[in-house]
CSV table of C-alpha atoms in Angstrom, one decimal:
chain,number,residue,atom,x,y,z
O,1,MET,CA,51.4,29.8,39.1
O,2,SER,CA,54.2,27.4,40.0
O,3,ALA,CA,53.1,24.3,41.8
O,4,GLY,CA,56.4,23.0,43.0
O,5,PRO,CA,56.6,21.7,46.5
O,6,ALA,CA,58.9,24.4,47.8
O,7,ALA,CA,56.9,27.1,46.0
O,8,ALA,CA,53.8,25.7,47.7
O,9,GLY,CA,55.6,25.8,51.0
O,10,LEU,CA,55.6,22.1,51.4
O,11,TYR,CA,57.9,19.3,52.6
O,12,VAL,CA,60.9,18.6,50.3
O,13,PRO,CA,62.2,15.0,50.8
O,14,GLY,CA,65.8,14.8,52.1
O,15,ASP,CA,68.0,13.2,54.7
O,16,SER,CA,69.8,16.2,56.2
O,17,TRP,CA,70.3,16.7,59.9
O,18,LEU,CA,67.4,19.2,59.9
O,19,HIS,CA,65.2,16.7,58.1
O,20,ARG,CA,66.0,14.2,60.9
O,21,ALA,CA,65.5,16.6,63.8
O,22,PRO,CA,62.2,16.3,65.7
O,23,ALA,CA,59.4,18.6,64.6
O,24,GLY,CA,58.9,19.9,68.1
O,25,ALA,CA,62.6,20.9,68.5
O,26,LYS,CA,62.5,22.7,65.2
O,27,LEU,CA,59.4,24.6,66.0
O,28,LEU,CA,60.8,25.5,69.4
O,29,VAL,CA,64.1,26.8,67.9
O,30,LEU,CA,62.1,28.7,65.3
O,31,VAL,CA,59.9,30.4,67.9
O,32,ALA,CA,63.0,31.2,70.0
O,33,ALA,CA,65.0,32.5,67.1
O,34,VAL,CA,62.3,34.8,65.8
O,35,SER,CA,61.4,36.0,69.3
O,36,ALA,CA,65.1,36.8,69.9
O,37,VAL,CA,65.5,38.7,66.7
O,38,VAL,CA,62.4,40.8,67.3
O,39,ALA,CA,63.4,41.4,70.9
O,40,ALA,CA,66.9,42.4,70.0
O,41,ALA,CA,65.5,45.0,67.6
O,42,ASN,CA,68.8,45.7,65.9
O,43,LEU,CA,70.0,45.4,62.3
O,44,PRO,CA,73.0,43.1,62.9
O,45,ALA,CA,70.8,40.5,64.7
O,46,ALA,CA,68.2,40.6,62.0
O,47,LEU,CA,70.9,40.3,59.3
O,48,ALA,CA,72.5,37.4,61.1
O,49,ALA,CA,69.2,35.5,61.3
O,50,ALA,CA,68.5,36.1,57.7
O,51,GLY,CA,72.0,35.2,56.7
O,52,ALA,CA,71.8,32.0,58.8
O,53,ALA,CA,68.5,31.1,57.2
O,54,VAL,CA,70.0,31.6,53.7
O,55,ALA,CA,73.1,29.5,54.6
O,56,LEU,CA,71.0,26.7,56.0
O,57,HIS,CA,69.1,26.1,52.8
O,58,PRO,CA,72.0,24.6,50.8
O,59,LEU,CA,73.4,22.9,54.0
O,60,CYS,CA,70.0,21.0,54.2
O,61,GLY,CA,70.1,20.0,50.5
O,62,LEU,CA,67.4,22.5,49.5
O,63,GLY,CA,69.6,24.7,47.3
O,64,LEU,CA,69.2,28.4,47.0
O,65,ARG,CA,66.2,28.4,44.7
O,66,PRO,CA,63.6,28.3,47.5
O,67,VAL,CA,65.4,31.4,49.1
O,68,TRP,CA,65.1,33.2,45.8
O,69,ARG,CA,61.4,32.2,45.4
O,70,THR,CA,60.6,33.3,49.0
O,71,LEU,CA,62.3,36.6,48.6
O,72,ARG,CA,60.6,37.3,45.3
O,73,ALA,CA,57.2,36.6,46.8
O,74,LEU,CA,58.1,38.8,49.8
O,75,ALA,CA,59.5,41.6,47.7
O,76,PRO,CA,56.2,43.7,47.4
O,77,PHE,CA,55.7,43.5,51.1
O,78,LEU,CA,59.3,44.4,51.9
O,79,ALA,CA,59.1,47.3,49.4
O,80,LEU,CA,55.9,48.6,51.1
O,81,ILE,CA,57.4,48.4,54.5
O,82,ALA,CA,60.6,50.1,53.4
O,83,LEU,CA,58.7,52.8,51.6
O,84,PHE,CA,56.6,53.5,54.6
O,85,GLN,CA,59.6,53.7,56.9
O,86,LEU,CA,61.6,55.9,54.5
O,87,VAL,CA,58.6,58.3,54.2
O,88,ALA,CA,58.6,58.4,58.0
O,89,GLY,CA,62.3,59.3,57.8
O,90,ASP,CA,63.5,56.2,59.6
O,91,ALA,CA,65.9,54.4,57.2
O,92,PRO,CA,67.5,52.2,59.8
O,93,ALA,CA,64.1,50.9,60.9
O,94,ALA,CA,63.3,50.1,57.2
O,95,ALA,CA,66.4,48.0,56.9
O,96,ARG,CA,65.9,46.3,60.3
O,97,LEU,CA,62.2,45.5,59.7
O,98,CYS,CA,62.9,44.1,56.2
O,99,ALA,CA,65.7,41.9,57.5
O,100,GLN,CA,63.6,40.7,60.4
O,101,LEU,CA,60.7,39.8,58.1
O,102,ALA,CA,62.9,38.1,55.5
O,103,GLY,CA,64.8,36.2,58.2
O,104,ALA,CA,61.6,35.0,59.9
O,105,VAL,CA,59.9,33.9,56.7
O,106,LEU,CA,63.1,32.1,55.5
O,107,LEU,CA,63.5,30.3,58.8
O,108,SER,CA,59.8,29.3,58.8
O,109,GLY,CA,60.2,28.0,55.2
O,110,LEU,CA,63.2,26.0,56.3
O,111,VAL,CA,61.2,24.2,59.0
O,112,THR,CA,58.2,23.6,56.6
O,113,ALA,CA,60.5,22.2,53.9
O,114,THR,CA,62.3,19.8,56.2
O,115,THR,CA,59.3,18.6,58.2
O,116,ARG,CA,56.7,16.1,57.0
O,117,VAL,CA,53.2,17.4,57.4
O,118,SER,CA,52.3,14.2,59.3
O,119,ALA,CA,55.0,15.0,61.9
O,120,MET,CA,53.7,18.5,62.2
O,121,LEU,CA,50.2,17.2,62.5
O,122,THR,CA,51.2,14.8,65.3
O,123,LEU,CA,53.0,17.7,67.1
O,124,PHE,CA,50.0,20.0,66.8
O,125,GLU,CA,47.7,17.3,68.0
O,126,ARG,CA,49.9,16.9,71.0
O,127,LEU,CA,50.0,20.7,71.6
O,128,ALA,CA,46.2,20.9,71.2
O,129,ARG,CA,45.6,18.2,73.8
O,130,PRO,CA,44.9,20.8,76.6
O,131,LEU,CA,42.0,22.1,74.4
O,132,ALA,CA,40.2,18.8,75.0
O,133,VAL,CA,39.3,20.3,78.4
O,134,VAL,CA,37.0,22.8,76.6
O,135,GLY,CA,35.6,20.2,74.3
O,136,ALA,CA,37.9,20.6,71.3
O,137,ASP,CA,39.1,17.5,69.5
O,138,PRO,CA,42.9,17.7,69.2
O,139,ARG,CA,42.8,15.4,66.1
O,140,ARG,CA,40.5,17.8,64.4
O,141,VAL,CA,42.9,20.7,65.1
O,142,GLY,CA,45.6,18.7,63.4
O,143,LEU,CA,43.4,17.8,60.5
O,144,VAL,CA,42.5,21.5,60.0
O,145,LEU,CA,46.2,22.3,59.8
O,146,ALA,CA,46.8,19.5,57.3
O,147,LEU,CA,43.9,20.6,55.2
O,148,THR,CA,45.0,24.2,55.2
O,149,ILE,CA,48.4,23.2,53.8
O,150,ARG,CA,46.7,20.9,51.3
O,151,CYS,CA,44.6,23.8,50.1
O,152,ILE,CA,47.5,26.0,49.0
O,153,PRO,CA,48.0,24.1,45.7
O,154,MET,CA,44.2,23.8,45.3
O,155,VAL,CA,43.8,27.6,45.4
O,156,ALA,CA,46.6,27.9,42.9
O,157,GLU,CA,45.1,25.4,40.6
O,158,SER,CA,41.6,27.0,40.8
O,159,TRP,CA,43.1,30.4,39.9
O,160,ARG,CA,45.1,28.9,37.0
O,161,ALA,CA,42.0,27.1,35.6
O,162,SER,CA,39.8,30.2,35.8
O,163,ARG,CA,42.5,32.4,34.3
O,164,GLU,CA,43.0,30.0,31.4
O,165,ALA,CA,39.2,29.9,30.8
O,166,TYR,CA,39.2,33.7,30.8
O,167,ILE,CA,42.1,34.1,28.4
O,168,ALA,CA,40.7,31.3,26.1
O,169,ARG,CA,37.5,33.4,25.6
O,170,GLY,CA,39.7,36.2,24.3
O,171,LEU,CA,39.3,38.4,27.4
O,172,ARG,CA,42.2,40.4,28.8
O,173,GLY,CA,42.9,42.5,31.9
O,174,ARG,CA,40.5,43.0,34.9
O,175,PRO,CA,41.9,40.1,36.9
O,176,HIS,CA,39.4,40.9,39.7
O,177,VAL,CA,36.6,39.3,37.6
O,178,LEU,CA,38.3,36.0,38.3
O,179,VAL,CA,37.6,36.2,42.0
O,180,VAL,CA,34.0,35.0,41.8
O,181,PRO,CA,34.7,31.9,39.6
O,182,VAL,CA,37.7,31.0,41.8
O,183,VAL,CA,35.7,31.3,45.0
O,184,VAL,CA,32.8,29.2,43.5
O,185,GLY,CA,35.3,26.6,42.3
O,186,LEU,CA,36.9,26.5,45.7
O,187,LEU,CA,33.6,26.1,47.4
O,188,ARG,CA,32.7,23.2,45.1
O,189,SER,CA,36.2,21.6,45.8
O,190,ALA,CA,35.7,22.1,49.5
O,191,GLU,CA,32.3,20.3,49.3
O,192,ALA,CA,33.8,17.4,47.3
O,193,MET,CA,36.7,17.2,49.8
O,194,GLY,CA,34.3,17.1,52.7
O,195,GLU,CA,32.4,14.3,51.1
O,196,ALA,CA,35.6,12.4,50.5
O,197,LEU,CA,36.7,12.9,54.1
O,198,THR,CA,33.4,11.5,55.3
O,199,ALA,CA,33.7,8.6,52.9
O,200,ARG,CA,37.2,7.8,54.2
O,201,GLY,CA,36.0,8.0,57.8
O,202,ILE,CA,38.2,11.0,58.5
O,203,ASP,CA,35.9,13.4,60.5
S,1,MET,CA,28.5,-9.9,53.4
S,2,THR,CA,25.4,-8.4,51.7
S,3,LEU,CA,24.3,-4.9,51.0
S,4,ARG,CA,20.5,-4.6,50.9
S,5,LEU,CA,18.3,-1.7,49.9
S,6,GLU,CA,14.7,-1.8,51.0
S,7,GLY,CA,12.2,0.6,49.4
S,8,VAL,CA,14.9,3.3,49.1
S,9,SER,CA,13.6,6.7,47.8
S,10,HIS,CA,15.4,10.0,47.8
S,11,ALA,CA,14.8,13.5,46.4
S,12,TYR,CA,16.8,16.7,46.1
S,13,ALA,CA,14.8,19.9,46.6
S,14,GLY,CA,11.6,18.0,45.8
S,15,ARG,CA,13.0,16.3,42.6
S,16,PRO,CA,13.0,12.6,43.1
S,17,VAL,CA,16.3,10.9,42.2
S,18,LEU,CA,15.7,7.5,43.7
S,19,ARG,CA,12.2,5.8,43.6
S,20,ASP,CA,11.4,2.9,45.8
S,21,ILE,CA,14.5,0.8,45.0
S,22,THR,CA,14.7,-2.7,46.6
S,23,LEU,CA,17.9,-4.7,45.9
S,24,GLU,CA,20.3,-7.2,47.3
S,25,LEU,CA,23.9,-6.8,46.3
S,26,ALA,CA,25.9,-9.9,47.1
S,27,GLU,CA,27.8,-10.7,43.9
S,28,HIS,CA,31.6,-10.2,43.7
S,29,ARG,CA,31.5,-7.8,40.7
S,30,ILE,CA,28.5,-5.6,40.1
S,31,GLY,CA,28.2,-2.8,37.5
S,32,VAL,CA,25.8,0.1,37.5
S,33,ILE,CA,25.2,2.1,34.3
S,34,GLY,CA,22.8,4.9,33.4
S,35,ALA,CA,22.7,8.3,31.9
S,36,ASN,CA,23.9,11.4,33.8
S,37,GLY,CA,21.2,12.4,36.2
S,38,SER,CA,19.7,8.9,36.2
S,39,GLY,CA,20.2,8.5,40.0
S,40,LYS,CA,23.1,6.1,40.0
S,41,SER,CA,25.6,8.3,41.9
S,42,THR,CA,23.0,8.9,44.6
S,43,LEU,CA,22.3,5.2,44.7
S,44,ALA,CA,26.0,4.6,45.2
S,45,ARG,CA,26.2,7.2,47.9
S,46,THR,CA,23.5,5.5,49.9
S,47,LEU,CA,25.6,2.4,50.1
S,48,ASN,CA,28.1,3.8,52.6
S,49,GLY,CA,25.8,6.3,54.2
S,50,LEU,CA,27.1,9.4,52.4
S,51,VAL,CA,23.4,9.9,51.4
S,52,VAL,CA,20.8,8.8,53.9
S,53,PRO,CA,17.6,8.1,51.9
S,54,ASP,CA,14.4,10.0,52.6
S,55,SER,CA,12.6,6.8,53.0
S,56,GLY,CA,13.5,3.1,53.1
S,57,ARG,CA,16.8,1.8,54.4
S,58,VAL,CA,20.2,0.5,53.4
S,59,LEU,CA,21.6,-2.4,55.3
S,60,LEU,CA,25.0,-4.0,55.4
S,61,ASP,CA,24.8,-7.3,57.1
S,62,GLY,CA,21.8,-5.9,59.0
S,63,LEU,CA,23.5,-2.7,60.0
S,64,ASP,CA,21.5,0.4,58.9
S,65,THR,CA,23.4,3.3,57.3
S,66,ARG,CA,21.1,5.6,59.3
S,67,ARG,CA,22.4,4.4,62.6
S,68,HIS,CA,25.8,2.8,61.9
S,69,ALA,CA,27.3,5.1,59.3
S,70,ARG,CA,30.8,5.0,60.9
S,71,GLU,CA,31.0,1.2,61.0
S,72,ILE,CA,29.6,0.9,57.5
S,73,ARG,CA,32.0,3.4,56.1
S,74,ARG,CA,34.9,1.4,57.6
S,75,ARG,CA,33.7,-1.6,55.7
S,76,VAL,CA,32.5,0.0,52.5
S,77,GLY,CA,35.2,2.1,50.7
S,78,PHE,CA,34.2,4.8,48.2
S,79,VAL,CA,36.3,6.0,45.2
S,80,PHE,CA,35.1,9.2,43.5
S,81,SER,CA,35.4,10.3,39.9
S,82,ASP,CA,37.7,13.2,40.7
S,83,PRO,CA,40.7,12.0,42.6
S,84,ALA,CA,42.0,15.5,43.3
S,85,ALA,CA,39.0,16.0,45.7
S,86,GLN,CA,40.0,13.0,47.7
S,87,ILE,CA,43.6,14.0,48.4
S,88,VAL,CA,43.8,15.3,52.0
S,89,MET,CA,47.5,15.3,52.7
S,90,PRO,CA,50.3,17.0,50.8
S,91,THR,CA,52.4,13.9,50.0
S,92,VAL,CA,51.4,10.5,48.7
S,93,ALA,CA,52.4,8.4,51.7
S,94,GLU,CA,50.9,10.8,54.1
S,95,ASP,CA,47.6,10.8,52.2
S,96,VAL,CA,47.4,7.0,52.3
S,97,ALA,CA,48.4,6.9,56.0
S,98,ILE,CA,45.8,9.4,57.2
S,99,GLY,CA,43.0,6.9,56.8
S,100,LEU,CA,44.6,4.7,59.4
S,101,ARG,CA,45.1,7.3,62.1
S,102,ARG,CA,42.2,6.1,64.1
S,103,SER,CA,42.9,2.4,63.4
S,104,GLY,CA,44.8,1.8,66.6
S,105,LEU,CA,47.7,0.3,64.6
S,106,SER,CA,51.3,1.0,65.7
S,107,ARG,CA,53.5,3.4,63.6
S,108,ALA,CA,55.4,0.4,62.2
S,109,GLU,CA,52.2,-1.4,61.2
S,110,VAL,CA,50.9,1.8,59.5
S,111,GLU,CA,54.2,2.2,57.7
S,112,SER,CA,54.1,-1.4,56.6
S,113,ARG,CA,50.6,-1.2,55.3
S,114,VAL,CA,51.2,2.1,53.5
S,115,SER,CA,54.4,0.7,51.8
S,116,ALA,CA,52.6,-2.5,50.7
S,117,VAL,CA,49.6,-0.6,49.2
S,118,LEU,CA,51.8,1.9,47.4
S,119,GLU,CA,53.9,-0.9,46.0
S,120,ARG,CA,50.9,-2.8,44.9
S,121,HIS,CA,49.5,0.2,43.0
S,122,GLY,CA,52.8,1.3,41.4
S,123,LEU,CA,53.3,4.4,43.7
S,124,ALA,CA,56.2,3.2,45.8
S,125,GLY,CA,58.6,5.5,43.9
S,126,HIS,CA,56.3,8.5,44.6
S,127,ARG,CA,55.8,8.1,48.3
S,128,ASP,CA,57.3,11.5,49.3
S,129,HIS,CA,56.1,13.4,46.2
S,130,PRO,CA,53.5,16.1,46.4
S,131,ALA,CA,50.2,14.3,45.7
S,132,HIS,CA,48.8,17.2,43.6
S,133,LEU,CA,51.7,16.9,41.2
S,134,LEU,CA,50.9,13.3,40.2
S,135,SER,CA,49.4,12.6,36.8
S,136,GLY,CA,45.6,12.0,36.5
S,137,GLY,CA,46.1,8.2,36.4
S,138,GLN,CA,48.5,8.2,39.3
S,139,ARG,CA,46.1,10.4,41.3
S,140,GLN,CA,43.3,7.9,40.8
S,141,MET,CA,45.6,5.1,41.8
S,142,LEU,CA,46.4,7.1,44.9
S,143,ALA,CA,42.7,7.6,45.6
S,144,LEU,CA,42.3,3.8,45.2
S,145,ALA,CA,45.3,3.0,47.5
S,146,SER,CA,44.1,5.5,50.1
S,147,VAL,CA,40.8,3.7,50.3
S,148,LEU,CA,42.2,0.1,50.1
S,149,VAL,CA,44.8,0.7,52.9
S,150,THR,CA,41.9,0.5,55.3
S,151,GLU,CA,41.0,-2.9,53.9
S,152,PRO,CA,37.3,-2.4,53.2
S,153,GLU,CA,35.2,-5.4,52.4
S,154,VAL,CA,33.3,-3.6,49.6
S,155,LEU,CA,34.6,-1.0,47.2
S,156,VAL,CA,32.1,1.4,45.6
S,157,CYS,CA,33.6,3.2,42.6
S,158,ASP,CA,31.7,6.2,41.1
S,159,GLU,CA,33.0,6.5,37.6
S,160,PRO,CA,36.7,6.2,38.5
S,161,THR,CA,37.8,6.2,34.9
S,162,THR,CA,35.7,9.1,33.6
S,163,LEU,CA,38.5,11.7,33.9
S,164,LEU,CA,41.2,9.4,32.6
S,165,ASP,CA,42.7,8.7,29.2
S,166,LEU,CA,42.4,5.2,27.7
S,167,ARG,CA,45.7,4.0,29.0
S,168,ASN,CA,45.2,5.2,32.6
S,169,ALA,CA,41.6,3.9,32.5
S,170,ALA,CA,42.9,0.5,31.6
S,171,VAL,CA,45.4,0.6,34.5
S,172,VAL,CA,42.7,1.5,37.0
S,173,ALA,CA,40.3,-1.1,35.5
S,174,ALA,CA,43.0,-3.8,35.8
S,175,ALA,CA,43.6,-2.7,39.4
S,176,LEU,CA,39.9,-3.0,40.2
S,177,ARG,CA,39.7,-6.5,38.5
S,178,ALA,CA,42.6,-7.8,40.7
S,179,LEU,CA,40.9,-6.8,44.0
S,180,PRO,CA,39.7,-9.6,46.2
S,181,GLN,CA,37.0,-7.3,47.6
S,182,GLN,CA,33.4,-7.0,46.3
S,183,VAL,CA,33.4,-4.2,43.8
S,184,ILE,CA,30.4,-2.1,42.8
S,185,LEU,CA,31.4,-0.1,39.7
S,186,LEU,CA,29.5,2.9,38.3
S,187,THR,CA,30.8,3.6,34.8
S,188,HIS,CA,30.1,5.0,31.4
S,189,HIS,CA,33.0,2.8,30.0
S,190,LEU,CA,30.8,-0.1,29.1
S,191,ASP,CA,33.8,-2.3,28.1
S,192,LEU,CA,34.9,-2.4,31.8
S,193,LEU,CA,31.9,-4.5,32.6
S,194,ALA,CA,33.0,-7.6,30.7
S,195,GLY,CA,33.3,-10.5,33.1
S,196,PHE,CA,31.1,-8.8,35.7
S,197,ASP,CA,28.6,-11.0,37.6
S,198,ARG,CA,25.7,-8.6,37.3
S,199,VAL,CA,24.9,-5.2,35.9
S,200,LEU,CA,22.1,-2.8,36.9
S,201,VAL,CA,20.7,-0.2,34.5
S,202,VAL,CA,19.4,2.9,36.3
S,203,ASP,CA,17.0,5.3,34.7
S,204,GLU,CA,15.0,8.1,36.2
S,205,GLY,CA,15.7,6.9,39.7
S,206,ARG,CA,14.7,3.3,39.1
S,207,VAL,CA,16.5,0.1,38.4
S,208,VAL,CA,15.0,-0.7,35.0
S,209,PHE,CA,17.2,-3.8,34.2
S,210,ASP,CA,19.2,-6.2,36.4
S,211,GLY,CA,21.1,-9.0,34.7
S,212,ALA,CA,24.1,-10.2,32.8
S,213,PRO,CA,26.5,-7.5,31.4
S,214,ALA,CA,25.8,-8.1,27.7
S,215,ASP,CA,22.0,-7.9,28.2
S,216,ALA,CA,22.3,-4.9,30.4
S,217,VAL,CA,24.5,-3.0,27.9
S,218,ALA,CA,22.0,-3.9,25.1
S,219,HIS,CA,19.1,-2.6,27.3
S,220,TYR,CA,21.0,0.6,28.2
S,221,THR,CA,22.0,1.2,24.5
S,222,ALA,CA,18.4,0.7,23.4
S,223,LEU,CA,17.2,3.1,26.2
S,224,MET,CA,19.7,5.8,25.1
S,225,GLY,CA,18.6,5.3,21.5
S,226,ALA,CA,15.0,5.8,22.5
S,227,GLY,CA,16.0,9.2,23.8
S,228,ARG,CA,15.0,8.5,27.4
S,229,THR,CA,17.9,10.4,28.8
S,230,ALA,CA,17.9,13.2,31.4
S,231,ALA,CA,18.7,16.7,30.3
S,232,PRO,CA,22.4,17.6,31.0
S,233,GLU,CA,21.3,20.2,33.6
S,234,GLU,CA,19.2,17.6,35.4
S,235,GLY,CA,22.2,15.3,35.5
S,236,HIS,CA,24.2,17.9,37.2
S,237,ALA,CA,21.3,18.5,39.6
S,238,GLU,CA,21.4,14.9,40.8
S,239,ARG,CA,24.2,15.7,43.3
S,240,ARG,CA,23.8,19.4,43.6
S,241,PRO,CA,20.2,20.3,44.0
């Protein structure tokens, strides 16, 4: 599995106008744009959103490679949706739904790639402040978000390590047998990370 | 600033890993050596309250880890063998900075401290890089920087060079040597202990030797030669009962 930052859905350093824009504003525009595209429920609006998302990538110094990676990862889901709609005899809906999903995911990726996790964490801590009324700690909400993002490459690494060990023993096929060692490995990693968090006073 | 263990005993699932240890740790550089499963990792973990002993107590300037764990962890930093497990945030600078989020420092002060510690540990050019893409040596330096940014008074390092090649191990060792803090180093790399003030040899949950590095290494080597080592599976069980 690729472990590049964009592939892992992480921040890509840069100095574009979108990199400099506040995290809150980006999130607000993202929610508004995706809501508008869904509410409009027509193909031209969905295609416009997807097209804008594609065009914004090079304009923000990200190039078109993340677009290709995202669409490649989405392809099986898009194919399933399209197939289902075509079987149901609704080709326009197939095109619209695929364009909507691709546009939404590309726009989300754009926000993730241009926003530092720490900025996102600060924003989520602020948004979670009202939860303090019911006893939730907004800092922990932010920390959970950060750890979730951090765990993406960890899962990829665990899968890669188990797969290599499997192949090294001359075994082939049956990828489902990797699930148990991967889960066990992740649980061990989670335990070690918890211990490290405690040791660093982050709890 | 003195760490003190008084009659410390601890067991995992009924298997004793520390047996009635009483120590005072005040020297600037202290080494701890012992076979896998000897109890040294558990001993280290008691020093900042990660492990609370079943009996006895661990004190830092009179503060008990049982009651003042948060304050003690702020003053006693801990570096683990596997730096990957210590990385919390996606990028290098963010990972270093997160340890300061409850410090009450302004954003500018946090930025200044993070930049200084990254510069000092050769990571300034990697500040926005994904932390998980660093090399093994760089990851361990990041783990060290992430702990040192909080300016602990004591640094406990549990085999920080075990997963590193010779070159990276030397880099980490040099970084540890240059620290003004008290350092308590657990290691299997016996050459790292040259110049240390004191070295403890741990075996079967007891401190069986406490003295100068050369004497401690000789004692440890003789102990290993005598075959008094824990079985590998027992070593593993020290931390994971």
